[in-house]
XYZ file of C-alpha atoms in Angstrom:
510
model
C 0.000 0.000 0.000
C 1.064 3.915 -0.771
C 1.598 5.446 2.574
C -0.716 8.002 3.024
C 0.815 11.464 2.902
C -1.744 12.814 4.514
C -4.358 12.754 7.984
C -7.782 14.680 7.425
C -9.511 14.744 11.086
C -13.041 15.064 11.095
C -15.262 13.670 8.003
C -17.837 16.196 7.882
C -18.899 18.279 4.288
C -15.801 19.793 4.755
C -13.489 17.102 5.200
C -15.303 14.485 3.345
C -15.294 17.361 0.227
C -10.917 17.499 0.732
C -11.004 13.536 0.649
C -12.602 13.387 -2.466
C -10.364 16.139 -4.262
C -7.946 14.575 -2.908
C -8.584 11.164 -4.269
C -9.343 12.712 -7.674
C -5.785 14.045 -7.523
C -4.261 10.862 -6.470
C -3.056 11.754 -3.336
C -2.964 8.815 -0.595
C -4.302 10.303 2.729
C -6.007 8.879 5.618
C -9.538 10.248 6.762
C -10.771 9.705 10.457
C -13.625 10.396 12.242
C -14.473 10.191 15.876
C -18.280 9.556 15.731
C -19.436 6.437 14.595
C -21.076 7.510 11.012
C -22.758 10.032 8.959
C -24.383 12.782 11.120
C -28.542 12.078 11.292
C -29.530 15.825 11.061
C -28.291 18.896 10.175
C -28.925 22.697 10.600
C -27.100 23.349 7.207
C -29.352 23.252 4.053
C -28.351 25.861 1.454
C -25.733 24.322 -1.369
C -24.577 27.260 -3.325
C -23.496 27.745 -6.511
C -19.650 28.411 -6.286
C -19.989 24.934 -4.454
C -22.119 22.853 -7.227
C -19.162 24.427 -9.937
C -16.282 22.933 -7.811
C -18.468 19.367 -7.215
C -18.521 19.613 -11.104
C -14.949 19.585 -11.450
C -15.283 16.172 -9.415
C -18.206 14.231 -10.892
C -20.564 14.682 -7.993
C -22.867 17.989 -8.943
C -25.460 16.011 -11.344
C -26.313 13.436 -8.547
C -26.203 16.296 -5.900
C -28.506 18.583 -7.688
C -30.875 15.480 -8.662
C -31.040 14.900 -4.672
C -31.837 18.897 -3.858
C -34.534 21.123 -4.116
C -33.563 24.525 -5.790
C -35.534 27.201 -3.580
C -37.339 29.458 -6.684
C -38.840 31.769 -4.527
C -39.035 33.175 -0.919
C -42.056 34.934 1.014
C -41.475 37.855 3.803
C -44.252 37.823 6.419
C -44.943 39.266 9.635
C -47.079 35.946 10.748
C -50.604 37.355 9.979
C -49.671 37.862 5.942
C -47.132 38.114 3.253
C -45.295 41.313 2.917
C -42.642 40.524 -0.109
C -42.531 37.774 -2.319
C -39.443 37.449 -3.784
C -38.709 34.922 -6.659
C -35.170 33.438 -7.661
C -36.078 31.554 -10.784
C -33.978 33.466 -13.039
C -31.423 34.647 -10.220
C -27.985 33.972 -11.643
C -29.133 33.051 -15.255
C -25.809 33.523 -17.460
C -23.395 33.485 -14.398
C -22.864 29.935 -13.577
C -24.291 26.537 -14.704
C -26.095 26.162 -11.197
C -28.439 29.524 -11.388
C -30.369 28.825 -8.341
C -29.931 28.001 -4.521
C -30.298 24.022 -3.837
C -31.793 23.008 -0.485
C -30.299 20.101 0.390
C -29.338 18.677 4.343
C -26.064 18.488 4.998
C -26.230 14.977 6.693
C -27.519 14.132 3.092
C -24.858 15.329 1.338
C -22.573 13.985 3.758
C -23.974 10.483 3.065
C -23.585 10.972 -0.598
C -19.935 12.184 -0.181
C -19.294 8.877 1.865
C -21.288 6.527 -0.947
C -19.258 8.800 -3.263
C -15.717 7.504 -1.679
C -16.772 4.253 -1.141
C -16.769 3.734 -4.885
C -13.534 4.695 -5.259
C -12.057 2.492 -2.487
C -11.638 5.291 0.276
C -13.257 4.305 3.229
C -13.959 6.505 6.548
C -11.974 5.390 9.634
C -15.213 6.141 11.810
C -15.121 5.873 15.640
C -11.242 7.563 15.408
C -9.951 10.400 17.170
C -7.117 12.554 17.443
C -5.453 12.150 20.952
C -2.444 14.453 20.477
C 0.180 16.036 17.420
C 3.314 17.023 17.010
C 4.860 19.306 14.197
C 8.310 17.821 13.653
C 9.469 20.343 11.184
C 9.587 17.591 8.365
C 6.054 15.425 9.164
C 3.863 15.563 11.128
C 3.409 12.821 14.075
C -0.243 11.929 15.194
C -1.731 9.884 18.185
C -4.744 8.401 17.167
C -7.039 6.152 19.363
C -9.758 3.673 18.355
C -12.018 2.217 21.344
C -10.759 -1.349 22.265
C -7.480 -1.110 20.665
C -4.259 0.346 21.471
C -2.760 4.298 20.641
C -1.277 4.524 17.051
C 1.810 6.568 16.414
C 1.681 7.834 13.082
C 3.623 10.217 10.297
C 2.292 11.908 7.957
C 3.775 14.935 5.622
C 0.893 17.281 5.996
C -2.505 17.080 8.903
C -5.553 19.179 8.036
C -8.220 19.863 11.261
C -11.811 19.356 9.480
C -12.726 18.711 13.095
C -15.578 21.179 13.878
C -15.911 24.040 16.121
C -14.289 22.592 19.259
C -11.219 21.911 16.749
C -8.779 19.693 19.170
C -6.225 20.654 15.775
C -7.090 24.144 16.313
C -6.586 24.124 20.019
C -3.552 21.759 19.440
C -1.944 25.394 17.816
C -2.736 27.460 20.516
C -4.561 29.273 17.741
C -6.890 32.140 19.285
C -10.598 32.318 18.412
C -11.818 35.552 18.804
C -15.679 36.562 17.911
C -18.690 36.810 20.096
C -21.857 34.477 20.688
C -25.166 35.932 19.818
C -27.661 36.264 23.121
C -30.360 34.423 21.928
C -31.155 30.903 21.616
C -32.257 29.484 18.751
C -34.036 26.486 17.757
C -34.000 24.007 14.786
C -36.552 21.698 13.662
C -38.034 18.999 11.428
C -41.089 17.944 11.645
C -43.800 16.325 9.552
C -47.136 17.654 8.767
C -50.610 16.406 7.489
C -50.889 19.313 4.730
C -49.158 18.415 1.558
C -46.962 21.464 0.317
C -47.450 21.778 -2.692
C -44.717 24.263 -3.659
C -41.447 22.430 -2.706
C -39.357 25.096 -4.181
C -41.292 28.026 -1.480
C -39.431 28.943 1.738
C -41.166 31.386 4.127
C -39.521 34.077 6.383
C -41.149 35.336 9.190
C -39.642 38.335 10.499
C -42.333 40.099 13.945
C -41.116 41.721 17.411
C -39.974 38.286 18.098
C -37.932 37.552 15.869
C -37.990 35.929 12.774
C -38.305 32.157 11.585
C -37.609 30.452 8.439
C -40.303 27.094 7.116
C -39.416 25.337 4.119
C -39.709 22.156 2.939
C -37.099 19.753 3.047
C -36.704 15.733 2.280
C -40.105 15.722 0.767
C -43.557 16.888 0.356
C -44.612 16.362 3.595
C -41.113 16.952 5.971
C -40.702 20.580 6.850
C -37.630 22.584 8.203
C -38.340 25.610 11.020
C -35.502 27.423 12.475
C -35.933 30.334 14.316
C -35.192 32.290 17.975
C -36.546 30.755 20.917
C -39.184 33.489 22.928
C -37.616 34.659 25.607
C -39.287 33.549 28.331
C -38.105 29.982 27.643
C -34.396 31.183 27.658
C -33.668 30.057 30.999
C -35.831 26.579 31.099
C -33.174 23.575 30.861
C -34.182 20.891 28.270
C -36.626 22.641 25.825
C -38.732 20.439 23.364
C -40.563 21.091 20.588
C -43.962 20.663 22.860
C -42.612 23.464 24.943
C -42.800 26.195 21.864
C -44.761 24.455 19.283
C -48.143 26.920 20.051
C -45.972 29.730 19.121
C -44.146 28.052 15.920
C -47.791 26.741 14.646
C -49.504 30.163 15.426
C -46.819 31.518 12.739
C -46.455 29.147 10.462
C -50.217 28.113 10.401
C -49.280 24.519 10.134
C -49.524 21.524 12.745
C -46.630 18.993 13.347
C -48.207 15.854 13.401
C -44.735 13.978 13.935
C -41.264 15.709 15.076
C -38.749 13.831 13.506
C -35.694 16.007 15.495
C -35.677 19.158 17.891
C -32.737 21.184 18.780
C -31.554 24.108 20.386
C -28.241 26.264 19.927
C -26.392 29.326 20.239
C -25.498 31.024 17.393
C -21.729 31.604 17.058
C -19.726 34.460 14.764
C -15.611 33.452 15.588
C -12.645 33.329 12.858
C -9.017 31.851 13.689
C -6.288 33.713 14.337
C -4.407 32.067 11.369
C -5.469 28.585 9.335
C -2.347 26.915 9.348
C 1.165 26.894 11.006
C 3.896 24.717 9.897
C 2.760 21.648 8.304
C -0.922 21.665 9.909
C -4.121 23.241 8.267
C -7.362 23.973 9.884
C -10.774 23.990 8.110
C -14.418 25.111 8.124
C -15.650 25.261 11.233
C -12.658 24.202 12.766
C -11.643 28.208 11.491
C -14.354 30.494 11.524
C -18.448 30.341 12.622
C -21.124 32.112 10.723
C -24.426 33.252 10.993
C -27.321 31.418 9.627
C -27.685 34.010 7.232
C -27.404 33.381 3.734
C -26.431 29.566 4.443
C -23.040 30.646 4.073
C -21.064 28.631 7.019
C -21.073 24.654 5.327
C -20.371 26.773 1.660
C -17.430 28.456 2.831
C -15.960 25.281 4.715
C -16.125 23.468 1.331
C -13.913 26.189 -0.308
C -11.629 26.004 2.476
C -11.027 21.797 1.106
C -11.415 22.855 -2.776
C -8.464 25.458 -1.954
C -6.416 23.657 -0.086
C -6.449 20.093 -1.872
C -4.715 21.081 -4.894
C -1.959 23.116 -2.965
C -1.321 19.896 -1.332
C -1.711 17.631 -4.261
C 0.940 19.951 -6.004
C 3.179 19.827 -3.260
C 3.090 16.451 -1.884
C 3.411 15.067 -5.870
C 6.735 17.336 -6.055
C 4.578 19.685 -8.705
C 4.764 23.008 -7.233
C 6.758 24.668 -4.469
C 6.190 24.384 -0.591
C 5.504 28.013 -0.651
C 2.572 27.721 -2.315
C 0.508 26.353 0.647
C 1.169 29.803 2.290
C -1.359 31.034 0.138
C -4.482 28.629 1.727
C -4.421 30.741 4.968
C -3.953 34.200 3.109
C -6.508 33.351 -0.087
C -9.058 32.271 2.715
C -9.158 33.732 5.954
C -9.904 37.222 4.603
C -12.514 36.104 3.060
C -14.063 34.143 6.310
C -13.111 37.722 8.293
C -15.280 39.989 4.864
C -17.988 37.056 5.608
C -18.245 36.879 9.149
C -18.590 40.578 9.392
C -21.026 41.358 6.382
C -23.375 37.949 7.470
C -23.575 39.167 11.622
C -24.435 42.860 10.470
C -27.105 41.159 8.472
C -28.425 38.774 10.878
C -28.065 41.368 14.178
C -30.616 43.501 11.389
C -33.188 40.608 10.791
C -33.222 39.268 14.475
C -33.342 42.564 16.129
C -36.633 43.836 17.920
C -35.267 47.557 18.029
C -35.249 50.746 15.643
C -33.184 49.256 12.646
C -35.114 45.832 12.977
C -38.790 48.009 12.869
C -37.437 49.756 9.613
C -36.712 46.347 8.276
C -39.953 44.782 8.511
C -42.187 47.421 7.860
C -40.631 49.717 5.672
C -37.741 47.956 3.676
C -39.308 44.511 3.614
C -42.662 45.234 2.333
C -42.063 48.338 -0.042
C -38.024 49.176 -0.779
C -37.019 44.819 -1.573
C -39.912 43.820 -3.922
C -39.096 47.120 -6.198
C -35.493 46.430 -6.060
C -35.506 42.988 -6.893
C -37.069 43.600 -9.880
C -34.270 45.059 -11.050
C -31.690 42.624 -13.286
C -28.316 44.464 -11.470
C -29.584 44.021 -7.956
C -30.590 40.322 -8.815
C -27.055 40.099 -10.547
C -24.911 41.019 -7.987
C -26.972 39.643 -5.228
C -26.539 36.530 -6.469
C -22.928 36.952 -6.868
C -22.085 37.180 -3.380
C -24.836 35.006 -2.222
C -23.205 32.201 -4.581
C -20.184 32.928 -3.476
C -19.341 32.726 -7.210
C -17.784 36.839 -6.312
C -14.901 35.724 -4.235
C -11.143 36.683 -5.365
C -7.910 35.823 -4.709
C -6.646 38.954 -6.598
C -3.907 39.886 -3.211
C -2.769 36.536 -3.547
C 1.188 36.005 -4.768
C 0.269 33.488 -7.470
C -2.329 35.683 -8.817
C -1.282 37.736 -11.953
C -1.938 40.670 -14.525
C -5.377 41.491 -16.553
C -6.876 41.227 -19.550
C -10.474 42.780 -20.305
C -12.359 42.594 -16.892
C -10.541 39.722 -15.979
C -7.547 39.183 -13.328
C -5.731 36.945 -11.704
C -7.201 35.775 -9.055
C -10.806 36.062 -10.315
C -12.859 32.764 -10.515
C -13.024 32.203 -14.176
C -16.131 33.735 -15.766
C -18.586 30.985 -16.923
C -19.798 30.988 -20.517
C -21.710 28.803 -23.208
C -21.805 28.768 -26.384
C -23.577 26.911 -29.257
C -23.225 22.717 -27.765
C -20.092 23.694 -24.777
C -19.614 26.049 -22.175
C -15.971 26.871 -21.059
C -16.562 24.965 -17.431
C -16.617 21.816 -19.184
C -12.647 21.474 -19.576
C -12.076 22.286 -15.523
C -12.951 18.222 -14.774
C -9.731 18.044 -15.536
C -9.091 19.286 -12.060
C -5.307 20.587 -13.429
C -3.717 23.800 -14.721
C -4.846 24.696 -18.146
C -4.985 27.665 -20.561
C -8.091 29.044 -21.746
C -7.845 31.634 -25.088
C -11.098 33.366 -26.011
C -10.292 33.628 -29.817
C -7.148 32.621 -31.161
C -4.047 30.674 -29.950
C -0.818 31.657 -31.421
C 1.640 28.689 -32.701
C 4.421 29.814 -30.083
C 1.572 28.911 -27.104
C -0.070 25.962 -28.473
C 4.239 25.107 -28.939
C 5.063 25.733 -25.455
C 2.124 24.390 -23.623
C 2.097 21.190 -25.424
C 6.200 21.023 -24.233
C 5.115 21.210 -20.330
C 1.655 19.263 -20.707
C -0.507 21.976 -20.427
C -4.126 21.495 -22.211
C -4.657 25.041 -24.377
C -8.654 25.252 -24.809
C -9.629 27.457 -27.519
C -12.671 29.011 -27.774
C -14.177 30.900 -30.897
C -14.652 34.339 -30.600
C -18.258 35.883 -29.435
C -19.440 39.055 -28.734
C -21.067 37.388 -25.423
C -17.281 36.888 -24.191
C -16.645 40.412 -24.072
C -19.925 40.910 -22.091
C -18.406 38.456 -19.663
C -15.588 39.881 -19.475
C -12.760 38.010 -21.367
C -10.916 40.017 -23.912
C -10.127 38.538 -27.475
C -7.239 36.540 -27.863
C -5.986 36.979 -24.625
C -4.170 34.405 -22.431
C -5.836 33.338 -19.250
C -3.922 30.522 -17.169
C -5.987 28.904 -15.460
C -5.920 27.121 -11.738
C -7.062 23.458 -11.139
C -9.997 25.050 -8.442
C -11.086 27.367 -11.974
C -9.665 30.581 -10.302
C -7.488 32.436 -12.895
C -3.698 32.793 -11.914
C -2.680 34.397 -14.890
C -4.243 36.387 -17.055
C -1.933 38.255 -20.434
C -3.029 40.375 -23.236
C -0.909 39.578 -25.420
C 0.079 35.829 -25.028
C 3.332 36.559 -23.248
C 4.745 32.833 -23.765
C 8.203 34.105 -21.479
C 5.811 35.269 -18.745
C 4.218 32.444 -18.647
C 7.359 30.306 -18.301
C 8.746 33.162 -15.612
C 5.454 32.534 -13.611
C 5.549 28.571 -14.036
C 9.877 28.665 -12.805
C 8.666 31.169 -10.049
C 6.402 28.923 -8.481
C 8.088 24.980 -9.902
C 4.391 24.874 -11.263
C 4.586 21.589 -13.524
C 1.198 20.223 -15.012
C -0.423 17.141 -12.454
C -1.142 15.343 -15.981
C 1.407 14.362 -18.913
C 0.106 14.630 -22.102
């Protein structure tokens, strides 16, 4: 057997998404979990559209999307009647293959990841944990323990904490985790109800003087998902059910729970990491930063974290790339968890507060300033960008380069189709490639068949200057779709500068 160059602690979305890129990329790791399986339920739903791209690359967004339910439209009430109605059929039409927001429970998707590995002979080292680490400089030693059997000492080059909010990796680095805890409690439920919904693809916001709440439907027809703030008179009672509150949900909602199938409640947390990585250890998702519930942006960004860092390590650990060049997971990612963290909690301190600014909300901006506005294609446009996540760029980063049109490095590619192929298609490839919107010149096609590099050409349409992309210009391309490089004029001894900077060599010979 390959020893595995790598340990990947906790086998949540987030770590079960690095094991698969991971896998893809050939990269022998080890994956362990200290819970016995799959979790049963979830409080994440939302599956974004930045996310479906990068499970493209992989193989996994057809059966993902087939398992979802994209939400089409959402209603704002106060509990007595609809406000707003907002609809998201055609919300990111033209910006990315997956134009919509897919509801779909994270233990599902976790299960799918896990079927998803099976297949390709990983399996899950369930009922694992961490005990202890130690950086040695050159690899990394780990104690794991296994109930019933004996410590295990063992070395790997690289460990990455996927290992939740309590991190013991994140802990294990002395790594501060400064944010704040919101006051109220909140609750999460799923319950099942007599009345058919009929309109799967609806979710309902209730926003009043308590609070607000959020019902969708979720599974099927008949299973609905209510989250929402706890009154506060119940704050202080130990051991809150469903029974306890379920008046006051049904008196909103206007639907009865004839079964709950799970009750929970939590605080809500809003923290970020000091750093994401020290040495030869990485910490991810939750292990790094806590989010709001708003905009179902905490599992999405966790993801990114693995889609980031997996081909920085596959690069490295196959002698591809330079060390350096996992330097740039913490800096390409934590600002963007600090930009998130802070736009999400000024958000979510607006919807879930009682005072002034949470008045003007409901019953001025809801009900007469957001309908008007989100008729209009540029607010639609950019809000989806950011809810998507589809905005984010690594433009500060060192291995991001030059521009050409509207595009620069850094940038996630811009996605485009044209008569029978869009320009996401060639990304499966999960490797570095080069992308020319018009017409290669001899001297590139020359030099990138030399180093293995695929050169995608792409006949030139006006759409591609709409998009962004200017004609004939040289975009290099990253194996997560993020543009490192992007030339005017097909620079061919820029592009070898930029590959001898960085020891970039193609994961794939041609």
């Amino acid at each position: 057997m390959v020893k595995p160059q790598i340990l990947i602690v906790g086998a949540g979305p987030t770590g079960l998404a690095l094991a698969h890129s991971l896998a893809t990329q050939g990269v022998p790791f080890r994956i362990i979990e200290k819970n016995s399986g799959t979790g049963k339920a979830s409080r994440a739903l939302a599956v974004h559209a930045r996310i479906l791209e990068h499970y493209q690359q992989l193989g996994l967004s057809e059966r993902i999307v087939s398992r979802g339910q994209p939400i089409l439209s959402l209603d704002l009430s106060d509990g007595k009647e609809v406000k707003a109605n907002l609809k998201f059929n055609d919300f990111g039409k033209g910006l990315s293959p997956f134009p919509f927001i897919l509801s779909l429970p994270q233990d599902e998707q976790e299960e799918m990841l896990v079927d998803e590995l099976k297949k390709i002979g990983v399996e899950i080292e369930w009922g694992t944990e961490l005990s202890s680490f130690v950086d040695k400089g050159e690899s990394v030693t780990a104690v794991l323990k296994k109930e019933g059997l004996p410590e295990e000492l063992a070395d790997f080059e690289y460990l990455c904490g996927c290992d939740g909010a309590s991190s013991m990796v994140r802990k294990g680095l002395e790594f501060e985790f400064p944010g704040g805890t919101y006051e109220q409690l909140f609750f999460v439920a799923d319950v099942e109800t007599e009345k058919l919904e009929e309109r799967m693809e609806k979710m309902d916001m209730y926003m009043d003087n308590d609070g607000f709440m959020l019902y969708m439907s979720v599974r099927n027809a008949h299973t609905k998902r209510i989250l929402g703030v706890v009154p506060e008179e119940f704050n202080d009672q130990k051991d809150i059910e469903y029974h306890h509150i379920g008046e006051y949900i049904e008196d909103k909602i206007r639907v009865k729970a004839s079964i709950v199938n799970w009750f929970s409640t939590y605080r809500v947390h809003n923290r970020v990491s000091e750093h994401f990585s020290k040495g030869r250890v990485f910490i991810l998702g939750d292990a790094g930063h806590l989010h709001s519930p708003a905009g179902g942006q905490g599992m999405n960004t966790g993801i990114g974290d693995a889609i980031n860092l997996s081909w920085k390590l596959a690069a490295v650990c196959q002698g591809k790339a330079t060390p350096s060049l996992l330097d740039t997971y913490e800096l390409e990612r934590i600002g963007f968890a600090r930009k998130l963290i802070a736009t999400t909690d000024k958000a979510f301190q607006t919807i879930i507060n009682q005072h002034l600014r949470g008045t003007l909300l409901r019953k001025v901006a809801v009900p007469h300033i957001l309908p008007s506005m989100f008729k209009l294609a540029f607010v639609k446009k950019n809000g989806f960008k950011i809810l998507s996540q589809i905005h984010i760029n690594y433009r500060d980063s060192p291995i991001s380069k030059g521009k050409a049109g509207k595009v620069f490095g850094g940038m996630r590619l811009p996605w485009i189709q044209t008569a029978g192929r869009d320009n996401y298609t060639p990304l499966q490839s999960v490797d570095w490639q080069i992308h020319i919107y018009g017409k290669a010149s001899k001297e590139l096609i020359d030099f990138a068949r030399s180093h293995s590099f695929e050169v995608h050409e792409f006949a030139w349409e006006p759409s591609m200057q709409k998009a962004g992309f200017q004609q004939n210009a040289l975009y290099f391309v990253r194996p997560d779709g993020h543009v490192a490089v992007a030339n005017k004029k097909q620079d061919v001894s820029m592009l070898k500068d930029y590959l001898d900077e960085f020891e970039i060599v193609a994961f794939r010979t041609l």
